[in-house]
Short mmCIF file of C-alpha atoms in Angstrom, two decimals:
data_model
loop_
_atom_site.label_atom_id
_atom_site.label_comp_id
_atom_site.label_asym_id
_atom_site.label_seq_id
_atom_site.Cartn_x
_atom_site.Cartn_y
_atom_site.Cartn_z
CA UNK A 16 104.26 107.82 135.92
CA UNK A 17 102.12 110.92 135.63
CA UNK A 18 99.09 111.04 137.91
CA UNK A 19 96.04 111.85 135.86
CA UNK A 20 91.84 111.53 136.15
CA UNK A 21 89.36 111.91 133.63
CA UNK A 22 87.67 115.11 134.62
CA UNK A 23 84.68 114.64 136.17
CA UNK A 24 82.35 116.64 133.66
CA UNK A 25 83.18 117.66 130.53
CA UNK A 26 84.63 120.53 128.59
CA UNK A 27 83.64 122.53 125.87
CA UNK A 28 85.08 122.50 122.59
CA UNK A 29 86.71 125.28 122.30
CA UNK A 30 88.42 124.38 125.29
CA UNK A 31 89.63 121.87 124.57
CA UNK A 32 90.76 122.78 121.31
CA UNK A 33 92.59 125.36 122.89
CA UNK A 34 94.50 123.03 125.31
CA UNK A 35 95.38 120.69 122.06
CA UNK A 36 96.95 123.83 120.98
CA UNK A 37 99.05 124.56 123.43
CA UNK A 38 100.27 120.64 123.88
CA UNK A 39 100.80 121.12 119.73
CA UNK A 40 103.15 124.37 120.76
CA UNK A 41 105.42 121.79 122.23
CA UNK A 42 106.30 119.82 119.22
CA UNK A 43 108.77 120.49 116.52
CA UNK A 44 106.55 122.12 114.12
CA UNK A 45 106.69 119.86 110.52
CA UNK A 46 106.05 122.54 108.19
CA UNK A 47 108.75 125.25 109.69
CA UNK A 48 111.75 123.29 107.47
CA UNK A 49 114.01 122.77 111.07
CA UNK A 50 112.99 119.16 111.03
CA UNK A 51 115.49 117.07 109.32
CA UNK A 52 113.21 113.77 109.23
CA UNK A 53 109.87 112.10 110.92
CA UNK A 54 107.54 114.23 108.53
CA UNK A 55 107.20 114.17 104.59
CA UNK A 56 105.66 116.91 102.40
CA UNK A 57 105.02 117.55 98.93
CA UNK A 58 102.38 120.63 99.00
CA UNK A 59 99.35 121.65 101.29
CA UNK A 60 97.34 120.64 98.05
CA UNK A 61 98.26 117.17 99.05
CA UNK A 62 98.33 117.59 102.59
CA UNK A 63 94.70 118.72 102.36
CA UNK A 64 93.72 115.83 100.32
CA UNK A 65 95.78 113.30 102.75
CA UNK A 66 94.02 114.62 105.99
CA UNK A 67 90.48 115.51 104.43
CA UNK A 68 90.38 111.48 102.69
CA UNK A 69 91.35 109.86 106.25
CA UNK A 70 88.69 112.09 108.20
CA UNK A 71 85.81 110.35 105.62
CA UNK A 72 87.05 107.00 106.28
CA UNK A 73 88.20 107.26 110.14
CA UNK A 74 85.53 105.99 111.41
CA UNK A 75 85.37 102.72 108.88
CA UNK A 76 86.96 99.30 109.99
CA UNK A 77 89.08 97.41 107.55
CA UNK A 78 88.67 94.38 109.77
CA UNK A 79 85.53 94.10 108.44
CA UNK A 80 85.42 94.26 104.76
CA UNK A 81 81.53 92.75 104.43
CA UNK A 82 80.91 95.93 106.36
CA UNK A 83 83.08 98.45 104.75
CA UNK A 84 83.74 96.75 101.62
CA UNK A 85 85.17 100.44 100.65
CA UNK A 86 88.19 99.94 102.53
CA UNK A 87 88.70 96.49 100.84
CA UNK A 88 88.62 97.88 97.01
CA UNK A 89 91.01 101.16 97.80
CA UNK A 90 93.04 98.80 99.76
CA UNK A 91 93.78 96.36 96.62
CA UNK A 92 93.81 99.56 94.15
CA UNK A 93 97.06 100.74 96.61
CA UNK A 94 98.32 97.76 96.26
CA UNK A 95 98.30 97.13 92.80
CA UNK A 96 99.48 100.62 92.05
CA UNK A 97 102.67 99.88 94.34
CA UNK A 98 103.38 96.63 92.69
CA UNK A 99 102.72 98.27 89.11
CA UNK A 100 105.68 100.95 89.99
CA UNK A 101 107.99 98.20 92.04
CA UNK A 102 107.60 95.80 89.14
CA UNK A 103 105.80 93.18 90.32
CA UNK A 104 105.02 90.40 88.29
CA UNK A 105 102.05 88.83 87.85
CA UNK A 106 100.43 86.49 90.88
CA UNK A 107 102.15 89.70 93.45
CA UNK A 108 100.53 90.82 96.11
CA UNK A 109 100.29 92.79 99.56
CA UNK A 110 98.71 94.58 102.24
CA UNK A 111 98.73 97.48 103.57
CA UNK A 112 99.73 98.00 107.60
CA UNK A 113 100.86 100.57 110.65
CA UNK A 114 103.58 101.44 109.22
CA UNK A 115 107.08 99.99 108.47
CA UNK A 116 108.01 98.06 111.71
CA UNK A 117 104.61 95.91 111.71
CA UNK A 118 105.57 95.44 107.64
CA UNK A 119 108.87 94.53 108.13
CA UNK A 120 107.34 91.69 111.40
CA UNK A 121 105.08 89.90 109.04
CA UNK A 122 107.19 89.65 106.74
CA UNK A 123 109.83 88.03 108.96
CA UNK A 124 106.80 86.27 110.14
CA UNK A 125 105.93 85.22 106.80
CA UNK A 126 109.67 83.86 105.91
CA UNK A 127 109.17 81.33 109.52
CA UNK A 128 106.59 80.11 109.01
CA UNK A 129 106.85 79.33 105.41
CA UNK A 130 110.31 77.73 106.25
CA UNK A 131 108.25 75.79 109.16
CA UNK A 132 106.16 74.27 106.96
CA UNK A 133 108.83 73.31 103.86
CA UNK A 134 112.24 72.65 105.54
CA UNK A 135 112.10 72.99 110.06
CA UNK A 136 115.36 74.43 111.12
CA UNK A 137 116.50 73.62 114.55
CA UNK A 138 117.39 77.43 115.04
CA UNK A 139 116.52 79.17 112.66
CA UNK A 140 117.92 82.75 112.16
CA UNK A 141 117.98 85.52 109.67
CA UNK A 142 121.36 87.36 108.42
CA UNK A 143 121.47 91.18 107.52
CA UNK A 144 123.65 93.81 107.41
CA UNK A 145 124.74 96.29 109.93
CA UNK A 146 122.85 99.23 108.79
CA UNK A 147 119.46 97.16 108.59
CA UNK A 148 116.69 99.11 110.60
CA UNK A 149 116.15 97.51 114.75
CA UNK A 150 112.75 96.26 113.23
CA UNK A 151 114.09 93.40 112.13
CA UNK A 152 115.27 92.50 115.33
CA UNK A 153 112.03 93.32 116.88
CA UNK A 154 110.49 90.58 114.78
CA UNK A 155 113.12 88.72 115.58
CA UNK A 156 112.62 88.85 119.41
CA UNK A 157 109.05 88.60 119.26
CA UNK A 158 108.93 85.58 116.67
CA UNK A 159 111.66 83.63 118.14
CA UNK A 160 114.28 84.18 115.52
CA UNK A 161 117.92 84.94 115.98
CA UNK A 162 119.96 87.77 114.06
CA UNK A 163 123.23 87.74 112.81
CA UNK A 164 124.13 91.34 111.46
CA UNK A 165 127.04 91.32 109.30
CA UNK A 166 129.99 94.04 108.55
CA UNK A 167 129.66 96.08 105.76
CA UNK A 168 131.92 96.97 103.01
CA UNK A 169 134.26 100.26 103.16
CA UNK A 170 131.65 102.34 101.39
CA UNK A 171 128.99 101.38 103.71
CA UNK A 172 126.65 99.17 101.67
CA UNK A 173 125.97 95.63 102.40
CA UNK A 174 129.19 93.12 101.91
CA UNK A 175 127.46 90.19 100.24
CA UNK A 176 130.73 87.92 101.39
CA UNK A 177 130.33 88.62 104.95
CA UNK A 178 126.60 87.82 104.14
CA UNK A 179 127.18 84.53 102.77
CA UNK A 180 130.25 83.94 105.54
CA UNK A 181 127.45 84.26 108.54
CA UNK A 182 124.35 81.77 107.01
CA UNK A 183 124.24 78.24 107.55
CA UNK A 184 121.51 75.73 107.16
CA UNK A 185 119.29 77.06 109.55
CA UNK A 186 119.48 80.59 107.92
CA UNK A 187 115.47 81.05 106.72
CA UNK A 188 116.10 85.30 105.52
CA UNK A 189 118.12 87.50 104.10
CA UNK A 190 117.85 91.20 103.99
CA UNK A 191 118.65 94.28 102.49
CA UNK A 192 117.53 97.97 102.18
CA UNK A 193 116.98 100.63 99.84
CA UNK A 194 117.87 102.65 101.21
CA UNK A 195 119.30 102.03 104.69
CA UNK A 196 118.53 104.34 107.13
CA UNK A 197 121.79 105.45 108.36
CA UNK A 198 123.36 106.29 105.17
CA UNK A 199 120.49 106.41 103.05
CA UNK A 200 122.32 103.88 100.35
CA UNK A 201 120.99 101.13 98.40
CA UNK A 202 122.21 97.86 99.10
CA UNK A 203 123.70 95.30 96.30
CA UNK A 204 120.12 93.73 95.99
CA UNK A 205 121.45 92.54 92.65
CA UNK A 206 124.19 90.44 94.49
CA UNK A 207 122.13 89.47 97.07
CA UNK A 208 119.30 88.44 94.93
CA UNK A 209 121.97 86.24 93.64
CA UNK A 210 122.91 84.86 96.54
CA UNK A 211 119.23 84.07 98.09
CA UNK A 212 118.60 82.43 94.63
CA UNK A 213 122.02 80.07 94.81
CA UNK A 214 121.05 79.42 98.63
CA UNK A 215 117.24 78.68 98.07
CA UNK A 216 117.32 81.55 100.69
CA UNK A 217 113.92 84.03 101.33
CA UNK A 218 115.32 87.78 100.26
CA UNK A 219 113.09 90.61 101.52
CA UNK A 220 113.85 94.49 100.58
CA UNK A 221 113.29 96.91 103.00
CA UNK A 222 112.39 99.70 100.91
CA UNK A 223 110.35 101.88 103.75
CA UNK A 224 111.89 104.97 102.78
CA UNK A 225 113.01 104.65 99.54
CA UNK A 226 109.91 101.90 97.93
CA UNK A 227 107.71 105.07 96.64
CA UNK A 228 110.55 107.10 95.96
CA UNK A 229 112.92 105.12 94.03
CA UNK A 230 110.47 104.66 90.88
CA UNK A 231 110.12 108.14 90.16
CA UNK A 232 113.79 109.04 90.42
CA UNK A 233 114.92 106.35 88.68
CA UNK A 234 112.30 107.40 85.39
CA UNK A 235 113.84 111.26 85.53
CA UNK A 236 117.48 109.59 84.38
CA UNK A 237 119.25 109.53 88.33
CA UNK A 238 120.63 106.15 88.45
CA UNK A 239 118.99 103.87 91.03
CA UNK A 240 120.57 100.41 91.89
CA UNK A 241 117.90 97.63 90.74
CA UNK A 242 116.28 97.03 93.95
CA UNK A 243 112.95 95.60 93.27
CA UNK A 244 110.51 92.78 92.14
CA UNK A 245 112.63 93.01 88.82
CA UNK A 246 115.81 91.69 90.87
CA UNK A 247 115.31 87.46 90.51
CA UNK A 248 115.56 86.61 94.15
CA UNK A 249 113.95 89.52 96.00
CA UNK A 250 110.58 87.66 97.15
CA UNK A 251 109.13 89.88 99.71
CA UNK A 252 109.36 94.27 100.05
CA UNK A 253 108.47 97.07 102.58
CA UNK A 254 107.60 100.55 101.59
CA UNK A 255 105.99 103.28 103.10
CA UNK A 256 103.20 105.19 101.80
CA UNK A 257 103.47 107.86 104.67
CA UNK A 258 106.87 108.87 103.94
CA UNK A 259 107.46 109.83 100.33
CA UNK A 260 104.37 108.66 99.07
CA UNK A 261 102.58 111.76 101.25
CA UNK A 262 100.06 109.98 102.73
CA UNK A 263 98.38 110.34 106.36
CA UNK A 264 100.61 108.28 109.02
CA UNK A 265 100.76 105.45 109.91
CA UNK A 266 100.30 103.70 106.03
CA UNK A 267 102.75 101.06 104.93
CA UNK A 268 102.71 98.34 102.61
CA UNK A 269 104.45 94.57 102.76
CA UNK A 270 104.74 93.04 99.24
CA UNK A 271 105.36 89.34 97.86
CA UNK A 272 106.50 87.93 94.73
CA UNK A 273 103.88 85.60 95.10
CA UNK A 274 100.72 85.36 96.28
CA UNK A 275 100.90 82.38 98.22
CA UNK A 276 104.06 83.95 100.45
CA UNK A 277 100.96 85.91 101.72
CA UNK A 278 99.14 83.76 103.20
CA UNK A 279 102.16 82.97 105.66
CA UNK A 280 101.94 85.96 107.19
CA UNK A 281 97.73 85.28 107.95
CA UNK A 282 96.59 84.73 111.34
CA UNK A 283 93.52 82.73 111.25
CA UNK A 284 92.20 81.50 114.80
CA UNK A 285 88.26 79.54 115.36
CA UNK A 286 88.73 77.85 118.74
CA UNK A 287 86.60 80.39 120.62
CA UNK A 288 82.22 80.93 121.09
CA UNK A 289 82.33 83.10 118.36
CA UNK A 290 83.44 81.58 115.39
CA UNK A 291 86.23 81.89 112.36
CA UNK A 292 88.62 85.09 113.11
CA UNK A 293 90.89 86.18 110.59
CA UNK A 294 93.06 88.75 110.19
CA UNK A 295 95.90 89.62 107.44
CA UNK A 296 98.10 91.98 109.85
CA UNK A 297 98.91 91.75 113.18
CA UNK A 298 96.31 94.44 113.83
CA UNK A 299 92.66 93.79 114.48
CA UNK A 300 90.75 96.82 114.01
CA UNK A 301 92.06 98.98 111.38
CA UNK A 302 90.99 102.43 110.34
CA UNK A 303 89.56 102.83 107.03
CA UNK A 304 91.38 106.38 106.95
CA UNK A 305 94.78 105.52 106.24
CA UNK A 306 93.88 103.48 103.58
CA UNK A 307 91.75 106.11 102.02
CA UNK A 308 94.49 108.38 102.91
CA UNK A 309 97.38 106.69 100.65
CA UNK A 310 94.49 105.92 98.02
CA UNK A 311 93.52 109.77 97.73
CA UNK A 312 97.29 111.09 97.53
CA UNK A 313 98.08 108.58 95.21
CA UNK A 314 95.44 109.28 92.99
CA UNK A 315 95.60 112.54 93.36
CA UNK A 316 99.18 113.13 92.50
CA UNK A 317 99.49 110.52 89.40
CA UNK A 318 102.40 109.68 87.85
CA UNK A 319 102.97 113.32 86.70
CA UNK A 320 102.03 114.69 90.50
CA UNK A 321 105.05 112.23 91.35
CA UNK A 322 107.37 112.76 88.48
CA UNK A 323 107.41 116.93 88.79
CA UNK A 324 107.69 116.55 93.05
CA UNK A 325 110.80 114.34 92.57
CA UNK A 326 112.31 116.46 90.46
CA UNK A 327 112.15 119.37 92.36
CA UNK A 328 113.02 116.87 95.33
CA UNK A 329 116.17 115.31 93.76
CA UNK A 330 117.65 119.19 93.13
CA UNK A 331 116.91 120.74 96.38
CA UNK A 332 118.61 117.25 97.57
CA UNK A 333 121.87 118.22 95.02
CA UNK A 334 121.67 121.80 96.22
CA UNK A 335 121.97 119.97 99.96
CA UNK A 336 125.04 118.21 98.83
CA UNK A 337 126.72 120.96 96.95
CA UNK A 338 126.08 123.25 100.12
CA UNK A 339 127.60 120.53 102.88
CA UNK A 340 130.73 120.15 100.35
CA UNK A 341 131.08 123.54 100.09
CA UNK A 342 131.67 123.67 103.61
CA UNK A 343 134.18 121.20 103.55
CA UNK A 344 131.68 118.36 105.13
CA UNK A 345 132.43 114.90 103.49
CA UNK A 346 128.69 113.58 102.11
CA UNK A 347 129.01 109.14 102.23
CA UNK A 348 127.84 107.86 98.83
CA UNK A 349 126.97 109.80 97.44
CA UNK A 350 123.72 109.49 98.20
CA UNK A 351 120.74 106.77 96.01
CA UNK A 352 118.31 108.95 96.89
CA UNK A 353 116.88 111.75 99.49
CA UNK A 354 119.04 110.56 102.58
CA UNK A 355 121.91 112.84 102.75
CA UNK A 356 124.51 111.87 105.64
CA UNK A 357 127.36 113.89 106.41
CA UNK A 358 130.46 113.52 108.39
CA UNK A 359 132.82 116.58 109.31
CA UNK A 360 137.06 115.34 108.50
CA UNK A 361 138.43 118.73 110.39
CA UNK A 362 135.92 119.05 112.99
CA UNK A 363 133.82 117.47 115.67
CA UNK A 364 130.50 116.52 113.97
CA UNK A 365 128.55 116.92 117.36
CA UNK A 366 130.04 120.08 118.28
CA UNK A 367 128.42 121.19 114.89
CA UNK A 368 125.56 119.75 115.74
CA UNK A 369 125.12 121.04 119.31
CA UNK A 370 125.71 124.35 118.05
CA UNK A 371 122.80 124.50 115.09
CA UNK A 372 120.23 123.27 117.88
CA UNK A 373 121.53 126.38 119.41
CA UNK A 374 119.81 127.84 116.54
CA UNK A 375 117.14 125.91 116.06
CA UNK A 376 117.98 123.33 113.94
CA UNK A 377 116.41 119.87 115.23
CA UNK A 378 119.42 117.42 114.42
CA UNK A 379 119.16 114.00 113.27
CA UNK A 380 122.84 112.10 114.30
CA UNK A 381 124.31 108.97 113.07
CA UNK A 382 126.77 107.09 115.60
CA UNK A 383 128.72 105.22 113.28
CA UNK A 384 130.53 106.86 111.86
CA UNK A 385 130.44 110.32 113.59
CA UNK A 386 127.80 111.88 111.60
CA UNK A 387 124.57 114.41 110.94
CA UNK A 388 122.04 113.46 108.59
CA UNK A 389 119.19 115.26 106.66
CA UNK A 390 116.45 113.11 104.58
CA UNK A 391 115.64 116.23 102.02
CA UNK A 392 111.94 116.85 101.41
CA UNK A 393 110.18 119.91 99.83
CA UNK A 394 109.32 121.79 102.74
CA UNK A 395 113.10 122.58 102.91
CA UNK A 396 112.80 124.70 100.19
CA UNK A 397 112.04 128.01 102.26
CA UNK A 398 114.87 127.29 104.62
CA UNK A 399 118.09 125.52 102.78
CA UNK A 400 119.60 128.87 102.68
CA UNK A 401 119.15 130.05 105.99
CA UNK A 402 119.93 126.27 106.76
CA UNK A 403 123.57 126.55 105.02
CA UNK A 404 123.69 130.09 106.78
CA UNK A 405 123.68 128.81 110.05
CA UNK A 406 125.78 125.60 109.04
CA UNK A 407 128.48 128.25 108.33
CA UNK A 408 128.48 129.23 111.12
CA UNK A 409 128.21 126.24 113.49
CA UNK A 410 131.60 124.63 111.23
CA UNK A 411 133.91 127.56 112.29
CA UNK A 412 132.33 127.45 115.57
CA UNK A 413 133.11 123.64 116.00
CA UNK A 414 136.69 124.09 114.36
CA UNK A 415 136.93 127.04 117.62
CA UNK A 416 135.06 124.24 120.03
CA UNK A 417 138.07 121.93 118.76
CA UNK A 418 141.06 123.88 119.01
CA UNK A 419 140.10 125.12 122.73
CA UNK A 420 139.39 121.01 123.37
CA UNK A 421 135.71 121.29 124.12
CA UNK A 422 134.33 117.78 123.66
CA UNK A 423 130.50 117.24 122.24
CA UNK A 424 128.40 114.81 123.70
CA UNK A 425 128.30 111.11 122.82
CA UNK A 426 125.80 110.26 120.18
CA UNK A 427 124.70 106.92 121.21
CA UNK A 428 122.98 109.16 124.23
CA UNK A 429 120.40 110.60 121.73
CA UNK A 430 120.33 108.39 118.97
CA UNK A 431 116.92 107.02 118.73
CA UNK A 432 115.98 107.00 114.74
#
């Protein structure tokens, strides 16, 4: 670990300011195009609202909403907005957390429990497929649950057989995503849905990338799998409001069908001095400023601020998949929505790869199969040519890497998210 003391009197401004800049100088900058995901952006318009609405409310505590009843109102407006556009009915409702791990935990906390208190399994477990985001067995590990992932089918979507093959009668969740991570494909959530209604079985949607995306393609004509609230059987959804929904990180949201799934996922706790101690997520304090954040963007973009940035999204993403095929790069899907992942037939994917971080490219790799991946937003606008330019390039240098029997690393080394 790295030894280091608070100094013992302290700086100036301007000092310091200057030392944030040069830690800053080591990151991957998010508004150069070269990073493939982590960051979202629709236009410094929105950035400027995003960052300008969270530095009003940093300083407020959600935890308290006698005190800062502000962050309480834009709180419920975010989440009614979110249910309006994922169709849900009426009695819905949600929160907002973190970000999508601690939605995607209460939710599988919120599935126990609610089985705990209607039908106690002996060992209880939830059943997913294989492309499912490592949350889920976070929430898993930390809530005592065990995990059965399932194979998928050919096409890399969820096999709803294989689901219903690995449940039993302690199965308490099922899961699905739209889109997964790795391939950036919507599950059958129309089969599933099926399936968790036949079962009696709790369905939850993770929708972290896709939830405040998915609307707004679907409404320009692009056709979107049914995913949502309006699939009988999904009863609980994760979506992200700092990913394509432009807000300030960390802003997510966990939904329910029904109100009452909601209070399963409450932690409420009076056998201490001070008295009743409640709190909806698994965090106490929570800053006012990511709330205000997501309710600023969203407000500030409106539909139409949505509608016109998807559409120039969803053709800079078919320019993306025009360009890989043109190069003779196989595209899986093809893709629901922004997630475009690519695997070279005639070539070493990870020689490719190696070679465009030799010019600067950060790379984003997918294990299974042999793959690089790009989730499109607009700030690759001013680079996808210079992008393709360079992919050119790296392809006949990996067919060269091939022939002489130069091997690329292995991904599972670097594979992280």
């Amino acid at each position: 670990m790295t030894t280091y003391t608070l100094p013992s009197r302290g700086a100036s401004w301007a000092g310091i300011k200057g030392r944030l800049a040069e830690l800053q100088s080591l990151d991957w900058s998010h508004r150069d195009g070269r990073l493939p995901l982590h960051c979202y952006y629709a236009n410094d318009d929105v950035s400027q609202v995003a960052a300008e609405a969270y530095a009003m409310f940093a300083s407020t505590n959600a935890l308290a909403p006698v005190a800062f009843p502000s962050t309480r109102q834009m709180e419920q407006e975010v989440v009614a907005m979110a249910l309006g556009l994922l169709h849900g009915p009426s009695g819905s409702a949600g929160c907002m957390t973190s970000g999508g791990t601690e939605s995607i935990i209460l939710a599988v906390k919120a599935a126990r429990d609610f089985a705990a208190a209607t039908r106690p399994r002996k060992q209880p477990n939830i059943v997913l497929p294989r492309s499912v985001h490592p949350a889920f067995d976070k929430a898993a590990h930390l809530l005592g649950l065990t995990v059965r992932r399932t194979a998928l089918q050919p096409g890399y979507r969820c096999d709803v057989a294989a689901l219903e093959a690995a449940m039993d009668e302690d199965t308490i969740l099922l899961v699905a995503s739209a889109p997964s991570l790795p391939y950036g494909l919507v599950d059958p959530i129309a089969e599933v849905g099926q399936l968790a209604l036949r079962t009696g079985t709790w369905l939850h949607v993770d929708s972290c990338i896709g939830g405040m995306l998915a609307p707004f393609v679907a409404k320009l004509g692009y056709p979107v799998p049914p995913f949502d609230f309006a699939v009988p059987g999904v009863r609980s959804m994760s979506a992200d409001l700092h990913k394509f929904g432009y807000s300030a990180k960390g802003a997510s949201l966990v939904l329910y069908r029904d109100e009452a799934d909601l209070d399963y996922q409450y932690c409420r706790f009076d056998a201490w001095p001070k008295g009743d101690y409640f709190t909806p997520t698994l965090a106490g304090t929570r800053s006012g400023g990511t709330i205000a954040s997501a309710w600023a963007v969203m407000h500030f973009l409106g539909e139409e601020g949505y509608l016109a940035t998807t559409a120039r999204l969803m053709r800079l993403r078919d320019h993306y998949i025009a360009g890989f095929r043109a190069l003779g790069l196989e595209v899986l899907g093809p893709p629901d929505l922004a997630v475009v992942t690519v695997t070279a037939p005639q070539a070493n994917i990870f020689s490719i790869a190696d070679d465009m971080r030799e010019r600067g490219w950060y790379m984003s790799l997918v294990a299974e199969p042999p793959a690089i991946q790009q989730t499109v937003n607009l700030v690759h606008e001013q680079v996808a040519e210079r992008y393709f330019d360079d992919l050119a390039a790296a392809v006949q240098q990996g067919a060269a890497r091939a022939a002489a029997g130069i091997e690329a690393h292995d991904a599972r080394a670097v594979v992280t998210y």
